Coordinates of C-alpha atoms and ligand atoms in Angstrom, one line a residue:
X1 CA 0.0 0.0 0.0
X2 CA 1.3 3.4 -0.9
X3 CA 1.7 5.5 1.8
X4 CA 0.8 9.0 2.4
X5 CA 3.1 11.5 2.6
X6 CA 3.0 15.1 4.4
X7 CA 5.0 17.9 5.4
X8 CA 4.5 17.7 8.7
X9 CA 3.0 15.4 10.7
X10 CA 1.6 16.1 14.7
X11 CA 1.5 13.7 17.2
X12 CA -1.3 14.5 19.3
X13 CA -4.2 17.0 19.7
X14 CA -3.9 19.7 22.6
X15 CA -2.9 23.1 23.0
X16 CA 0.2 22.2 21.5
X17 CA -0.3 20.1 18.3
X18 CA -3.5 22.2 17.5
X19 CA -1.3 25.2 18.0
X20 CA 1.3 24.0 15.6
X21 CA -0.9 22.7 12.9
X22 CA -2.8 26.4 12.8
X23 CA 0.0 28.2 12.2
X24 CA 1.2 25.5 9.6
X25 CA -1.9 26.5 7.4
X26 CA -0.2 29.9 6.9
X27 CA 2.4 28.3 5.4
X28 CA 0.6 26.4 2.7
X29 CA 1.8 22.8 3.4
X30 CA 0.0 19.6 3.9
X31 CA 0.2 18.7 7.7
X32 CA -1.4 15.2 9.5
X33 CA -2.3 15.6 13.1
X34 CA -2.6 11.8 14.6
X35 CA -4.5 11.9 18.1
X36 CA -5.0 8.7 19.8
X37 CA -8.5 9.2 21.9
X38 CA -11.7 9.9 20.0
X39 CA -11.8 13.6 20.7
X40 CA -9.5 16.2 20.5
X41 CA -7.9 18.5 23.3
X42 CA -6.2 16.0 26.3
X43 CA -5.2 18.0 29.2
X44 CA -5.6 21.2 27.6
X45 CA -8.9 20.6 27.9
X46 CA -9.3 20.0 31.2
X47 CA -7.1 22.5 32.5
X48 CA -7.7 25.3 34.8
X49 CA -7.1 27.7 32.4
X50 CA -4.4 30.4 33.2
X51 CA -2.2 31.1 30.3
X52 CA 0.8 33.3 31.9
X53 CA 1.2 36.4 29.3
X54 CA 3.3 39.6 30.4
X55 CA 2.1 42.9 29.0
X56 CA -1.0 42.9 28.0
X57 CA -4.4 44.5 27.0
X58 CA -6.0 42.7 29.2
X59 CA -3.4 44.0 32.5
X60 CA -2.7 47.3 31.4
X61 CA -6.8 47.5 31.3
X62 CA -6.2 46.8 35.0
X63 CA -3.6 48.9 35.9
X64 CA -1.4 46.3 36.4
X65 CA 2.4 46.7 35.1
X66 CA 4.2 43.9 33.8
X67 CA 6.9 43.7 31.4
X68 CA 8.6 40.2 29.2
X69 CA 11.5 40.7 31.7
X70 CA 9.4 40.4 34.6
X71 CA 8.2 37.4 33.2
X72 CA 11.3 35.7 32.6
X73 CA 13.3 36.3 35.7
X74 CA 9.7 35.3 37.8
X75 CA 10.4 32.2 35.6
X76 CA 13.9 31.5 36.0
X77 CA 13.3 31.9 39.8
X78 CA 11.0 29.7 40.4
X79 CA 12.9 27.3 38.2
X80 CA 15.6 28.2 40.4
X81 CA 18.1 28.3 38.2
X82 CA 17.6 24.9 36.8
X83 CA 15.3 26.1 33.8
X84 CA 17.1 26.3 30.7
X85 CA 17.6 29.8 30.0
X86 CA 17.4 29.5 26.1
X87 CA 14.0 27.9 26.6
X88 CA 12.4 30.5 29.1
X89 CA 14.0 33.2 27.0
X90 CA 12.3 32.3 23.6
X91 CA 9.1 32.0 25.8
X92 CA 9.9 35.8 26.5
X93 CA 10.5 36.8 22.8
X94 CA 7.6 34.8 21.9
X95 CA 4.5 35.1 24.1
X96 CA 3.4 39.0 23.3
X97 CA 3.2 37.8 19.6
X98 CA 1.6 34.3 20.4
X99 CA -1.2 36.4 22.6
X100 CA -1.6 38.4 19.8
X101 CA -1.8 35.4 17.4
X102 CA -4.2 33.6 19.9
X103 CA -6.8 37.0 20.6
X104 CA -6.6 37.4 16.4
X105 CA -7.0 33.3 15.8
X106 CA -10.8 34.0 17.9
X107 CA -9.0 32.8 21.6
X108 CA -11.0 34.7 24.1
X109 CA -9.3 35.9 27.1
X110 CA -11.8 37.1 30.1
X111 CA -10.0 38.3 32.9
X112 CA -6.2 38.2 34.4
X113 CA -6.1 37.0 38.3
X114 CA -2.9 36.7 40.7
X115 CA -1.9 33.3 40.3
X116 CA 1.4 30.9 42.0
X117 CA 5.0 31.9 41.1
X118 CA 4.2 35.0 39.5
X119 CA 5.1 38.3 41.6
X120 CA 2.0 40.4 39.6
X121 CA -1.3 38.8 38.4
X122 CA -0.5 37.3 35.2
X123 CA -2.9 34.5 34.7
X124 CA -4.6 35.2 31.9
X125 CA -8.1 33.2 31.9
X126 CA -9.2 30.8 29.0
X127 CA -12.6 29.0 28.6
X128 CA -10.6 25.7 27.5
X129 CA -12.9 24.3 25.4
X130 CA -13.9 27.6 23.7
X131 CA -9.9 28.1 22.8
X132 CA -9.5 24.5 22.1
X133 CA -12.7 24.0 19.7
X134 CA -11.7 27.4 18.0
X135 CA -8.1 26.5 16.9
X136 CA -9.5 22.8 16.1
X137 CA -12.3 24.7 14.0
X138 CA -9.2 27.0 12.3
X139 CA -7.0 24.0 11.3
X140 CA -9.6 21.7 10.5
X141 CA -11.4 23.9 7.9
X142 CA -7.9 23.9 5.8
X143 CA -7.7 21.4 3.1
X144 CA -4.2 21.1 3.5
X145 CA -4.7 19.5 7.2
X146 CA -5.7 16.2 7.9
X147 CA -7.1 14.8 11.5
X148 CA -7.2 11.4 12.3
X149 CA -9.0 10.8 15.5
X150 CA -8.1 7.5 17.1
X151 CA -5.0 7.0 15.7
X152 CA -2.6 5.9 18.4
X153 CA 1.3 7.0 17.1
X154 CA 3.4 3.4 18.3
X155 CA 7.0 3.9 16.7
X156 CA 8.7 6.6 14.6
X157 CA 11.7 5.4 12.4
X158 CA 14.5 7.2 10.7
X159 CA 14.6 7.2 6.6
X160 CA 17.9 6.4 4.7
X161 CA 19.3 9.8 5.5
X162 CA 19.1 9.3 9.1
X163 CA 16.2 11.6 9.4
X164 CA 13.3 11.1 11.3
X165 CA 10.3 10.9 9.1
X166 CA 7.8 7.6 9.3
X167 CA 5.3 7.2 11.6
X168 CA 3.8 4.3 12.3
X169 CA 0.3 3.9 14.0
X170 CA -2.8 2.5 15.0
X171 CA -6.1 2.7 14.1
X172 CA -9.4 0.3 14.5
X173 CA -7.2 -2.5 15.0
X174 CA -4.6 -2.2 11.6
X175 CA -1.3 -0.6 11.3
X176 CA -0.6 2.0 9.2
X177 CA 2.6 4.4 8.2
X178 CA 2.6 8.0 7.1
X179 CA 5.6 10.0 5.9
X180 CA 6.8 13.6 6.9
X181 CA 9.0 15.1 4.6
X182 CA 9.9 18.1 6.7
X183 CA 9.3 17.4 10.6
X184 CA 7.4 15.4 12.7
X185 CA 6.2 17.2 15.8
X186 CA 5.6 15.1 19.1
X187 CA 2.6 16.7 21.1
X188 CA 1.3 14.3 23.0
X189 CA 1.3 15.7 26.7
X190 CA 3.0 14.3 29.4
X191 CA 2.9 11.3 31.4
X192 CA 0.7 12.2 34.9
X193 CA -1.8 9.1 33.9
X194 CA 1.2 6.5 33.3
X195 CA 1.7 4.2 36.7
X196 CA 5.0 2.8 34.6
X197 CA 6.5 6.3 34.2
X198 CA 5.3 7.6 37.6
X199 CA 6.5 4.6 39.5
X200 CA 9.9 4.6 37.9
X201 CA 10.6 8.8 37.6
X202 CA 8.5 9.4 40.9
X203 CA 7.8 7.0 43.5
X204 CA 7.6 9.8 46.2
X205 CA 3.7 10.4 44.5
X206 CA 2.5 7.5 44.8
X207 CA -0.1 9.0 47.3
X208 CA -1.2 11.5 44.7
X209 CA -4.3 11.7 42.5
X210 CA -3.9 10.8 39.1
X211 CA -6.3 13.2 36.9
X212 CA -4.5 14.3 33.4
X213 CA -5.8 13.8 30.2
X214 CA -6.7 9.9 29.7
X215 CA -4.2 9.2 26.4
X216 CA -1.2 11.1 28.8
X217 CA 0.7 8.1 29.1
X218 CA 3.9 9.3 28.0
X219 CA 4.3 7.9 24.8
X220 CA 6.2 10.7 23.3
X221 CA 8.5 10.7 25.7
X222 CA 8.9 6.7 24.7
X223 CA 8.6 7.9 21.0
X224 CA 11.4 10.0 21.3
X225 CA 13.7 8.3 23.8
X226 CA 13.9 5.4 20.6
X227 CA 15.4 7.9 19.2
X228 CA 18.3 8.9 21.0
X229 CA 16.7 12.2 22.5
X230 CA 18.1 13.0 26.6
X231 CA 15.7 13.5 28.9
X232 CA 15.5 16.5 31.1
X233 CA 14.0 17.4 34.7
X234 CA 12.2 14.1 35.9
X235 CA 14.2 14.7 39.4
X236 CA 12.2 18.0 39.5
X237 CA 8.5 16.1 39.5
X238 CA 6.0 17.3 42.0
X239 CA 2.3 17.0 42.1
X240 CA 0.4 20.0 42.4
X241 CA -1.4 21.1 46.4
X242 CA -5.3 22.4 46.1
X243 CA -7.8 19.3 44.8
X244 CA -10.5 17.8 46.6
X245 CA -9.4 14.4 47.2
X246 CA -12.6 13.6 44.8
X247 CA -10.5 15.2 41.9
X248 CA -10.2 11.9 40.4
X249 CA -13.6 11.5 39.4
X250 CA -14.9 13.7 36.5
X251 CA -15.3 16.7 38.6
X252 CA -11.6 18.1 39.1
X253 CA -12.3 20.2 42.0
X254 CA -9.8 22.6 43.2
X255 CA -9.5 25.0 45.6
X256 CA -6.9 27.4 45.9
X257 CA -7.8 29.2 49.2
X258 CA -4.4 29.6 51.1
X259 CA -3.6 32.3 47.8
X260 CA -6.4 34.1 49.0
X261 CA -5.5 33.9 53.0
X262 CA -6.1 30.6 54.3
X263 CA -3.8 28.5 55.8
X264 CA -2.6 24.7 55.5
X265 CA -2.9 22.3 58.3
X266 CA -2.1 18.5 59.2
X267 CA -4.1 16.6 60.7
X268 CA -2.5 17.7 64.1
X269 CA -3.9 21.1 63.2
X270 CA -0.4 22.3 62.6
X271 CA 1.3 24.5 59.9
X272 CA 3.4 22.8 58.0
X273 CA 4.4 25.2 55.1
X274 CA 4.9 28.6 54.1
X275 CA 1.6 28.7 52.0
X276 CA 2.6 31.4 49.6
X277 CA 5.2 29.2 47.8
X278 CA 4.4 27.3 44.4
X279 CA 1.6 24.7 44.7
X280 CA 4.2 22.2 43.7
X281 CA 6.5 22.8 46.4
X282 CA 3.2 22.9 49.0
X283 CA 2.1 19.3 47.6
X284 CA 5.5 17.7 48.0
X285 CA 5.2 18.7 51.6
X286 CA 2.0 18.0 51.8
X287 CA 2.3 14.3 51.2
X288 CA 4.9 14.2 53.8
X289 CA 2.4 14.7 56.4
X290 CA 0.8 11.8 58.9
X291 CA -1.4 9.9 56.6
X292 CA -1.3 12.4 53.6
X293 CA -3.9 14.6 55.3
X294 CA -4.6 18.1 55.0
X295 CA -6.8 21.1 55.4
X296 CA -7.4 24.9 54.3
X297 CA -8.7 26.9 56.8
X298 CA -10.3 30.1 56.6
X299 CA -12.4 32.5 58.0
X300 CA -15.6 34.5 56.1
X301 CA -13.6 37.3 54.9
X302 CA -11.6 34.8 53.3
X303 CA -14.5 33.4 51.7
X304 CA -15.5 36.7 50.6
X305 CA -13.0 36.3 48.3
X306 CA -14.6 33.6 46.2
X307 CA -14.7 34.4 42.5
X308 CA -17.7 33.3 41.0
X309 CA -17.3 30.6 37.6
X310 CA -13.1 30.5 38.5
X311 CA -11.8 27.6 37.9
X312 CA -9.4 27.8 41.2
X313 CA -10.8 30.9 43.3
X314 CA -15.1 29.9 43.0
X315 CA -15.4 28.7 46.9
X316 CA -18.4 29.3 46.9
X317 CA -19.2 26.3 44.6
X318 CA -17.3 24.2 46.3
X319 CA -19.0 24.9 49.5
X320 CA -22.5 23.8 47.5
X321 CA -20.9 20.9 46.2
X322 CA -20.6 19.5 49.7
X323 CA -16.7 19.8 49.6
X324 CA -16.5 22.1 52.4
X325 CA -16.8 22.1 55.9
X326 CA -18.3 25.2 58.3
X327 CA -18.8 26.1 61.3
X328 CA -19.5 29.0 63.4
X329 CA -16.6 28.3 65.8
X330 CA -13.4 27.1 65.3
X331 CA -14.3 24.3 68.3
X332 CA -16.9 23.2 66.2
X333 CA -14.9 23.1 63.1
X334 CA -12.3 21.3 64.4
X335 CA -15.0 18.3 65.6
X336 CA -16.1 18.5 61.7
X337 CA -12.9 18.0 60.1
X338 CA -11.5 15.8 63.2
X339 CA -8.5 17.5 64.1
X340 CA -7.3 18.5 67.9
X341 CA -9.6 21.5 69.5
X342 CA -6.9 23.1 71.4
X343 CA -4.3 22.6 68.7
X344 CA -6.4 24.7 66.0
X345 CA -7.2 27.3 68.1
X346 CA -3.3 27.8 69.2
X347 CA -2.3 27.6 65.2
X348 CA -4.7 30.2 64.1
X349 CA -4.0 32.2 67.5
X350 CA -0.3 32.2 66.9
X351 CA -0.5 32.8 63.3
X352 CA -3.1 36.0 63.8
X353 CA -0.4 36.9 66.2
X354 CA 2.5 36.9 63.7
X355 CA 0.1 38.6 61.0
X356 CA -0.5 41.5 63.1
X357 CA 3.3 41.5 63.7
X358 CA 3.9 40.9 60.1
X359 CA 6.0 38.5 60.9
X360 CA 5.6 34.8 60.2
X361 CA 8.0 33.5 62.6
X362 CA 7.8 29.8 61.7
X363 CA 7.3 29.3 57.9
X364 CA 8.3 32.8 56.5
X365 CA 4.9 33.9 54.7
X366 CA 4.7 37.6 54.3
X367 CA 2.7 37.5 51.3
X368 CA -0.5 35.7 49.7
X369 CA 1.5 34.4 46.4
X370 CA 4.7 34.7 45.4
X371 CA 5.8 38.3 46.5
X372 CA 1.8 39.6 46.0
X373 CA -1.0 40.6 48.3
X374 CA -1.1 41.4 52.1
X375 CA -1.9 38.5 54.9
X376 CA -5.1 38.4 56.5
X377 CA -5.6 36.9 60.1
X378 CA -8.0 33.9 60.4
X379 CA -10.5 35.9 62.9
X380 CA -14.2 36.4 62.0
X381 CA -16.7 33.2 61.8
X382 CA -17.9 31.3 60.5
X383 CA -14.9 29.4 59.7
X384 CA -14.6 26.9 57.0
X385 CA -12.4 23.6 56.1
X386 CA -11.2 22.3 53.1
X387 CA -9.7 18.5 53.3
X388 CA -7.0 19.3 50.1
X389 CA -4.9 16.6 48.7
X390 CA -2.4 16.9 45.6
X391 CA -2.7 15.6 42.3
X392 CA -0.3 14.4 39.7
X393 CA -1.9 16.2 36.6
X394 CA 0.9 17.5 34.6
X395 CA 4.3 16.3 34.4
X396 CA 7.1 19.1 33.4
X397 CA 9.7 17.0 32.3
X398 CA 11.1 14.8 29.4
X399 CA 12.2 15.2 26.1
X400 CA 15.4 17.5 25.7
X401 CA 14.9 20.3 23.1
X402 CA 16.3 23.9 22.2
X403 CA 14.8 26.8 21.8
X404 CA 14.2 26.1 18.2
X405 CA 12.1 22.7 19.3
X406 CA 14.3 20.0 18.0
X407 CA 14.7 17.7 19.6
X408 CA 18.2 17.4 21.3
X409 CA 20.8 13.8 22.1
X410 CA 22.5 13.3 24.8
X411 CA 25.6 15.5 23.1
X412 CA 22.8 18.6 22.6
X413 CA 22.8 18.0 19.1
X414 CA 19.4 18.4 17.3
X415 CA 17.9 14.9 15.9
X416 CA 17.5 15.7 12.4
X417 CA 13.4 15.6 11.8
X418 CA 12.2 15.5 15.4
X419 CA 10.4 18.2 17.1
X420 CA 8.5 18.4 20.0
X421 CA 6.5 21.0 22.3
X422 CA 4.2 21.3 24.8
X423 CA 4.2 18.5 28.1
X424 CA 6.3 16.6 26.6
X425 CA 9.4 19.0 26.9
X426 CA 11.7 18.9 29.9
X427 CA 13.8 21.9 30.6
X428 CA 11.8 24.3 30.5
X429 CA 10.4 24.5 34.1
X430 CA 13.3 23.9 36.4
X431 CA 12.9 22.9 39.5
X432 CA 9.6 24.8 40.1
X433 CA 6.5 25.4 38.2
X434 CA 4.3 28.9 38.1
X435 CA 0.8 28.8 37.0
X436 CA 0.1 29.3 33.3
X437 CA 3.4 28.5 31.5
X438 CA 2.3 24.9 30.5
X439 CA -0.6 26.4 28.4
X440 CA 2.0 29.1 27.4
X441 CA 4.8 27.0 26.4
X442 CA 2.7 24.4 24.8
X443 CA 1.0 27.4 22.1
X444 CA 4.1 29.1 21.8
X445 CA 6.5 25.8 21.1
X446 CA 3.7 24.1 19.0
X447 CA 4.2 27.4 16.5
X448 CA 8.0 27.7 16.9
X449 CA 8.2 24.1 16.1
X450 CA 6.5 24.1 12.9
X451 CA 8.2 27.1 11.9
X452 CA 11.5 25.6 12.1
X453 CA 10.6 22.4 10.7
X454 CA 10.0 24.4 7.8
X455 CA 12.4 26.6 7.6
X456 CA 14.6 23.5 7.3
X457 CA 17.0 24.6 9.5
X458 CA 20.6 22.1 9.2
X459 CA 21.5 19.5 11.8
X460 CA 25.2 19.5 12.2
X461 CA 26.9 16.7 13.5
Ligands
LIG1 C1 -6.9 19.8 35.9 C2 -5.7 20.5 35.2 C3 -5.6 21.9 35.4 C4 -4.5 22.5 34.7 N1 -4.4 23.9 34.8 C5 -3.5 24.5 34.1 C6 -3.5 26.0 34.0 O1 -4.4 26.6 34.6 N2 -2.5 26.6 33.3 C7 -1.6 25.8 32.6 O2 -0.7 26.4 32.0 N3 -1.5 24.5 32.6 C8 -2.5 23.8 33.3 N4 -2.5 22.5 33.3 C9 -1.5 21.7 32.5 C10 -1.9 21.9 31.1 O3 -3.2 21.7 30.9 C11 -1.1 21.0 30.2 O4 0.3 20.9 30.6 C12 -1.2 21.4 28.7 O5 -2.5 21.5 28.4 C13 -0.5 20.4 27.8 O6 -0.8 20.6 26.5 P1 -0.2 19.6 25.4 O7 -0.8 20.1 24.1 O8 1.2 19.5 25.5 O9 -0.8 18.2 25.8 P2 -2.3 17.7 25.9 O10 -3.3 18.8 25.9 O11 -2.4 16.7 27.0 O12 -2.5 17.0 24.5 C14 -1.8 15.9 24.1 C15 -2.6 15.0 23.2 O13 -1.8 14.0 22.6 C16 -2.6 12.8 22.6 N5 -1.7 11.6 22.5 C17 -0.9 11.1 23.5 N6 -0.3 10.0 23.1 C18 -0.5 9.9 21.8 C19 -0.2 9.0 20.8 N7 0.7 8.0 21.0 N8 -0.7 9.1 19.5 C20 -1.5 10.1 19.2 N9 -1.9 11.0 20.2 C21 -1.4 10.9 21.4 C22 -3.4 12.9 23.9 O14 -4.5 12.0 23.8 C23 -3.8 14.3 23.9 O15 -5.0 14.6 23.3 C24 -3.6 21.8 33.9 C25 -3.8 20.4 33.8 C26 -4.8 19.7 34.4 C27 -5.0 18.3 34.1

């Protein structure tokens, strides 16, 4: 049987192979986007949708200043240093344009909020499936791009010239191969849903949920490890502090109170953690506590806070969903949730006490989020619970690539044909995540990569 050839051809679906194959129609080339479950979108879809953007419309509108550099040092901090700078830098030349490109494409952005690792608010809200139907919509109505839905990518293989370009997958049961003549593009999310990957990179989260997209099982990463491509970050893994333990059902309920005030106890009723820090860092301490249990606690005021129809600030739903405890004193509260009477009163008393001082003298906090907002004290009833356990639902790390998305050897050398963006990268995040870059990097690494598919740039060896 003949087989068919392309340009380019995605692996996967998401932000970041819908991404890619939209600004490939601008280029006039035939592109195949393979996506192994029966609908389109993976995690993207399910995400909580912050995109981090510096500079924009939508801030300035709000009188909040921001500039690309911001951006990039917030994100080398956070990484602490272990983010490679090349990556996190194109980010920075890239993501004023690829806003741009996404408002003009029909992406509507509502709203900006203060969100973890950023020091100004920065997370620019999505509806998910409104962004991800519209850029499936875009690329789909091109002639020159072909979707197959439940095609499930197995192998890639080299051609004569030692460059990546045959793809070989499945679909209703029979095998099939399709060739890219310029680049094929992995996209196919990370690995949060794979038990192999997780036990083997991970095996301090074994207590954590497991909620990703269901076809993130890390076959990129297995795609291009055949390959010869290095690896990067997979010591860095960390599950992410705010879900409902019933986040593994369809319902992904989160709760990010302690950004907005609250603090984080054991089941001792004790701090544990400076609560302003990166989600990530709070879950990995979070699961070191007796029995993996803990609770946000806050007062009304806090709850005051509550943003109606937010995917991570709406506590109000949360508390109608049954997912929250109340009570008018803390005494009470502390029967509800089953944690030590006199123990919660002394944490909140001692905490109100440092607040006042402005000094937290066990943990450090002094702000709400990274370096934003003022602490409130924990004073006024009624006061509310949250039980909050951390979920494995993105995995920054894997495949090595630069910062023109080729993918990279063990020697940094780019493996001629291979690209790859979105989850699937390592590098890019460091030792530390902040809210809004996955979305980011998987849009604007999805376009660089078809770009320099194209533009054919030479592999040296
Ligand atoms: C609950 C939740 C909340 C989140 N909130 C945020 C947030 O607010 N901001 C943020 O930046 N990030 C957030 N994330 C992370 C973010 O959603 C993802 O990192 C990002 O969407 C990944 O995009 P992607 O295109 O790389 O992968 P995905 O969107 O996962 O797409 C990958 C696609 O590839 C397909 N695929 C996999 N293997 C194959 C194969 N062998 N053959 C063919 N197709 C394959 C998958 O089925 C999937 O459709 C969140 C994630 C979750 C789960």
């Amino acid at each position: 049987m003949a087989m068919e050839s392309y340009n380019i051809i995605i692996v996967g679906a998401g932000m970041a192979g819908l991404c890619a194959a939209v600004e490939a129609t601008s280029n006039n080339v035939r592109v195949l986007i393979l996506e192994k479950e029966n609908e389109i979108g993976g995690s993207s879809l399910l995400s909580g949708r912050y995109m981090a953007f510096a500079d924009t419309d939508i801030q300035r509108q709000e009188g909040i200043r921001d500039s690309t550099e911001i951006l990039v040092n917030d994100m080398l901090s956070i990484g602490e240093g272990s983010n490679e700078r090349a990556l996190v830098e194109a980010y920075g030349k890239h993501q004023q344009e690829t806003y741009q490109w996404l408002v003009q494409n029909g992406v509507q952005f509502h709203a900006v909020q203060a969100v973890s690792g950023h020091s100004v608010p920065r997370g620019h809200q999505i509806t998910p499936k409104q962004a991800i139907e519209r850029l499936f919509m875009l690329a789909e109505s091109n002639s020159n791009v072909t979707f197959i839905l439940n095609a499930d990518v197995k192998r890639l293989r080299k051609n004569k010239d030692g460059k990546v370009s045959e793809v070989l997958y499945r679909k209703d049961g029979k095998e099939f191969t399709a060739i890219a003549e310029d680049g094929v593009i992995i996209a196919s999310g990370g690995f949060s849903r794979s038990e192999t990957l997780l036990n083997a990179f991970a095996p301090q989260l074994k207590g954590a949920l497991r909620i990703g997209g269901n076809g993130n099982l890390g076959d990129g990463i297995k795609l291009a490890w055949e390959q010869g491509a290095w690896m990067r970050d997979f010591p860095f893994l960390k599950g992410t502090y705010g879900f409902h333990p019933s986040a593994d059902g369809p319902r992904k309920s989160q709760g990010l109170v302690f950004y907005k005030g609250a603090i984080i106890i054991n089941e001792e009723a004790k701090r544990f953690v400076n609560e302003s820090i990166s989600y990530k860092s709070i879950g990995t301490k979070a699961l070191e506590q007796p029995n993996g249990i803990t609770y946000q606690i806050w007062d009304q005021a806090i709850m005051n806070e509550s943003v109606h129809g937010d995917a991570l600030y709406d506590f109000k739903k949360l508390l109608d969903l049954g997912l929250i405890e109340h009570a008018n004193s803390l005494n009470e509260l502390a029967r509800k949730i089953n944690v030590p009477e006199n123990n919660l009163n002394e944490t909140i008393q001692t905490y109100n006490i440092d607040v006042n001082k402005g000094l937290d003298r066990h943990f450090g906090r002094s702000t709400l989020t990274h370096n934003f907002g003022k602490l409130k004290t924990i004073s006024e009833g009624p006061f509310y619970g949250m039980r909050t356990t951390v979920a494995m639902l993105a995995t920054y790390a894997g495949i090595a690539v630069d910062e023109h998305a080729r993918v990279l050897n063990p020697y940094h050398e780019p493996i001629n044909g291979l690209y790859a963006a979105g989850e699937s990268v390592g590098g890019f995040h460091g030792a530390g995540y902040m809210t809004g870059s996955s979305l980011g990097k998987a849009a604007i690494f999805g376009r660089i990569a078809v770009r320099t598919a194209l533009a054919n740039i030479p592999v040296t060896k």
